[in-house]
Amino acid sequence: MDSEKLIEEKVKNQRSFFKKQHTKNLDFRIGALKKLKKIIQENEKALYEAIYLDFKKSKFETYATELALLYHDIDEALYEIKSWVKPQKVSTNLLNFPGKSRIYQEPLGTCLIIGAWNYPYQLSLAPCVPAIAAGNTVILKPSEIPSNTSALMAKLINENFDSEFFHVIEGGKEETQELLKQKFDKIFFTGSTTVGKIIYEAAAKNLTPVTLELGGKSPAIFTENCNLDVCVKRMVWAKFINAGQTCIAPDYILCPENMAIKLIEKIKEYIGKFNYSFENDNYVQIINDKNLERLEKLLDPNKIVYGGQIDTSSRFMEPTIMFPVLKTDAVMQEEIFGPILPILTYKNMDEAISLVQEMEKPLSCYVFTNDRKVEQKIISQISFGGGAINDALMHIANSSLPFGGVGQSGIGSYHGKAGFDSFSHNKSVFRKYNWLELKIKYSPYSNSKFKWIKRLFG
Ligand code: NAD
């Protein structure tokens, strides 16, 4: 069967299975989540091996940045599911007396989840957790770029789940576009803003709701009175983990003019201490030659103050600092998504804020300061998806914080309850009692009815 027919059939089967109502059963959802956790646990070794083959990601980093978050998401969903599915009682207004109002959580139906390559397990499987918890069927299309992780996820899911409920379809652009021709009840996409627009356009044809987890240039703004040592340590970790191939990595630094040299020395010190290398198992490869070439083009040899070494045969790119960078430089024209750290300076905070505001709304923003007024000014004046004060990346590890972008960095959010909500419809139902029936809304109307209705609405 060609892939077009196969895709059509898989979606059709999922739609009929959803209609059978099985996925709405709480025990079914709990069973599926437990099974998913068990499959991941039992295959941890294979998961580590596949991702190492794809881009030399170590066991430690795979656990810390992918599997641990997945386990947490599954455990949280299992713990909270009963409260999430419970119809929510809300107040009823006087006009509707006597009655009761409730919001029911309804699964959307058949969902398509499309993953990105940079954290292949987490970005593909984490959205499946709330989709299943909310009672949907799922077709997952992981990124084709890390081919070993994609093949392993397909094997593990497809061998252990019925394809009419949860199924992985592997492939790239062509297969995704074939999938997009089908009617889904929800599309959850993680990837670039450019492809996000293609997804949104395709979804619009069927009025399919979307969550778009996209990218952007996330600033890290330093002020002079920050705790330099600990702030730089956290920022360097966040920037170079996964060799900078993280959607919420600090993309560039903004610091006061007279702080730049001190800051650069501290960054160098921590890059040295962290000793990034494949031999240490604490650094990863640039995912492919295409991305390595793209990153190389962003380098301006005159502005490299640290690093800049590239080894094409092993796809190694050294952590690299560029200074002084201007907003017109090539490195500031696109999301870097690699281990290059440009440093720009500002004269005052208003100038720094304007520079960020002139660009598209970022996925994240980080502020390193001990000044609460600066912190509040940035939070209130810069629009960004989410972020942290005196830290970077770690907001993603708190599932009580909805994770998502704004503007060009995304639509919607997930993690924790926000994830469950993004795969559910809030079905509002008003239940009217029959023991009282006021005549006021019925014709024939009169002046006294008019006075009463104004009073009731007022
Ligand atoms: P991408 O947009 O190239 O690919 C994402 C997915 O879309 C893949 O599954 C791919 O097969 C598919 N795809 C690619 N081109 C397509 C096309 N023309 N039509 C239909 N489908 C297509 O993104 P990527 O390179 O995998 O990931 C990098 C980007 O993702 C960065 O911009 C990064 O910031 C962003 N990202 C965002 C998050 C987040 O949570 N917000 C997380 C990780 C990555």
PDB file of C-alpha atoms and ligand atoms in Angstrom, residues 114-118 123 141-145 171-173 176-177 180 189-193 195-196 198-199 213-216 246-247 335 337 363 403 409 414, ligand 1:
ATOM      1  CA  ILE A 114       4.226  16.467  14.826  1.00  0.00           C
ATOM      2  CA  GLY A 115       7.617  16.512  16.573  1.00  0.00           C
ATOM      3  CA  ALA A 116      10.885  18.397  16.123  1.00  0.00           C
ATOM      4  CA  TRP A 117      14.336  16.778  16.137  1.00  0.00           C
ATOM      5  CA  ASN A 118      16.262  18.548  18.892  1.00  0.00           C
ATOM      6  CA  LEU A 123       9.043  16.740  21.905  1.00  0.00           C
ATOM      7  CA  LYS A 141       4.829  11.970  13.290  1.00  0.00           C
ATOM      8  CA  PRO A 142       8.298  12.377  14.842  1.00  0.00           C
ATOM      9  CA  SER A 143      11.022  14.323  13.069  1.00  0.00           C
ATOM     10  CA  GLU A 144      12.745  12.251  10.394  1.00  0.00           C
ATOM     11  CA  ILE A 145      16.112  13.951  10.999  1.00  0.00           C
ATOM     12  CA  GLY A 171       8.550  10.428   7.437  1.00  0.00           C
ATOM     13  CA  GLY A 172       9.479  13.969   6.481  1.00  0.00           C
ATOM     14  CA  LYS A 173       7.922  16.774   4.507  1.00  0.00           C
ATOM     15  CA  THR A 176       3.568  15.293   6.820  1.00  0.00           C
ATOM     16  CA  GLN A 177       1.903  17.023   3.901  1.00  0.00           C
ATOM     17  CA  LEU A 180      -2.191  17.338   6.572  1.00  0.00           C
ATOM     18  CA  PHE A 189       3.076  20.932  16.079  1.00  0.00           C
ATOM     19  CA  THR A 190       6.591  21.575  17.391  1.00  0.00           C
ATOM     20  CA  GLY A 191       9.072  23.082  14.986  1.00  0.00           C
ATOM     21  CA  SER A 192      10.071  26.183  13.087  1.00  0.00           C
ATOM     22  CA  THR A 193       7.900  29.243  12.559  1.00  0.00           C
ATOM     23  CA  VAL A 195       6.701  25.230   8.873  1.00  0.00           C
ATOM     24  CA  GLY A 196       4.285  26.309  11.632  1.00  0.00           C
ATOM     25  CA  ILE A 198       2.200  25.706   6.628  1.00  0.00           C
ATOM     26  CA  ILE A 199       0.571  23.653   9.383  1.00  0.00           C
ATOM     27  CA  GLU A 213       5.218  25.314  19.605  1.00  0.00           C
ATOM     28  CA  LEU A 214       7.650  27.368  17.528  1.00  0.00           C
ATOM     29  CA  GLY A 215      10.973  29.128  17.923  1.00  0.00           C
ATOM     30  CA  GLY A 216      12.520  32.575  17.951  1.00  0.00           C
ATOM     31  CA  THR A 246      17.328  24.135  22.251  1.00  0.00           C
ATOM     32  CA  CYS A 247      14.255  26.181  21.346  1.00  0.00           C
ATOM     33  CA  GLU A 335      17.266  31.933  15.415  1.00  0.00           C
ATOM     34  CA  PHE A 337      19.914  27.106  17.267  1.00  0.00           C
ATOM     35  CA  LEU A 363       9.675  32.125  22.940  1.00  0.00           C
ATOM     36  CA  PHE A 403       4.752  26.258  28.205  1.00  0.00           C
ATOM     37  CA  SER A 409       6.935  31.980  18.658  1.00  0.00           C
ATOM     38  CA  TYR A 414       1.070  22.601  27.193  1.00  0.00           C
TER      39      TYR A 414
HETATM   40  P1  NAD B   1      10.990  21.994  11.311  1.00  0.00           P
HETATM   41  O1  NAD B   1       9.908  23.012  11.288  1.00  0.00           O
HETATM   42  O2  NAD B   1      11.937  21.959  10.169  1.00  0.00           O
HETATM   43  O3  NAD B   1      10.368  20.518  11.396  1.00  0.00           O
HETATM   44  C1  NAD B   1       9.393  20.170  12.341  1.00  0.00           C
HETATM   45  C2  NAD B   1       8.516  19.056  11.788  1.00  0.00           C
HETATM   46  O4  NAD B   1       7.862  19.494  10.599  1.00  0.00           O
HETATM   47  C3  NAD B   1       9.283  17.786  11.429  1.00  0.00           C
HETATM   48  O5  NAD B   1       8.549  16.685  11.907  1.00  0.00           O
HETATM   49  C4  NAD B   1       9.358  17.816   9.906  1.00  0.00           C
HETATM   50  O6  NAD B   1       9.322  16.536   9.335  1.00  0.00           O
HETATM   51  C5  NAD B   1       8.096  18.591   9.525  1.00  0.00           C
HETATM   52  N1  NAD B   1       8.280  19.403   8.308  1.00  0.00           N
HETATM   53  C6  NAD B   1       9.409  20.005   7.883  1.00  0.00           C
HETATM   54  N2  NAD B   1       9.172  20.716   6.751  1.00  0.00           N
HETATM   55  C7  NAD B   1       7.859  20.546   6.457  1.00  0.00           C
HETATM   56  C8  NAD B   1       7.004  21.025   5.412  1.00  0.00           C
HETATM   57  N3  NAD B   1       7.475  21.808   4.440  1.00  0.00           N
HETATM   58  N4  NAD B   1       5.700  20.648   5.433  1.00  0.00           N
HETATM   59  C9  NAD B   1       5.226  19.865   6.429  1.00  0.00           C
HETATM   60  N5  NAD B   1       5.995  19.382   7.422  1.00  0.00           N
HETATM   61  C10 NAD B   1       7.290  19.709   7.443  1.00  0.00           C
HETATM   62  O7  NAD B   1      11.735  22.202  12.707  1.00  0.00           O
HETATM   63  P2  NAD B   1      12.997  21.427  13.283  1.00  0.00           P
HETATM   64  O8  NAD B   1      14.194  21.744  12.469  1.00  0.00           O
HETATM   65  O9  NAD B   1      12.681  20.007  13.541  1.00  0.00           O
HETATM   66  O10 NAD B   1      13.145  22.122  14.728  1.00  0.00           O
HETATM   67  C11 NAD B   1      13.779  23.356  14.894  1.00  0.00           C
HETATM   68  C12 NAD B   1      12.790  24.455  15.152  1.00  0.00           C
HETATM   69  O11 NAD B   1      11.816  24.035  16.076  1.00  0.00           O
HETATM   70  C13 NAD B   1      13.432  25.669  15.787  1.00  0.00           C
HETATM   71  O12 NAD B   1      12.878  26.835  15.238  1.00  0.00           O
HETATM   72  C14 NAD B   1      13.057  25.557  17.250  1.00  0.00           C
HETATM   73  O13 NAD B   1      13.061  26.760  17.955  1.00  0.00           O
HETATM   74  C15 NAD B   1      11.708  24.954  17.154  1.00  0.00           C
HETATM   75  N6  NAD B   1      11.389  24.242  18.381  1.00  0.00           N
HETATM   76  C16 NAD B   1      10.397  24.706  19.166  1.00  0.00           C
HETATM   77  C17 NAD B   1      10.118  24.054  20.351  1.00  0.00           C
HETATM   78  C18 NAD B   1       9.042  24.541  21.284  1.00  0.00           C
HETATM   79  O14 NAD B   1       8.715  23.804  22.202  1.00  0.00           O
HETATM   80  N7  NAD B   1       8.489  25.723  21.097  1.00  0.00           N
HETATM   81  C19 NAD B   1      10.842  22.922  20.716  1.00  0.00           C
HETATM   82  C20 NAD B   1      11.838  22.476  19.858  1.00  0.00           C
HETATM   83  C21 NAD B   1      12.107  23.124  18.683  1.00  0.00           C
END
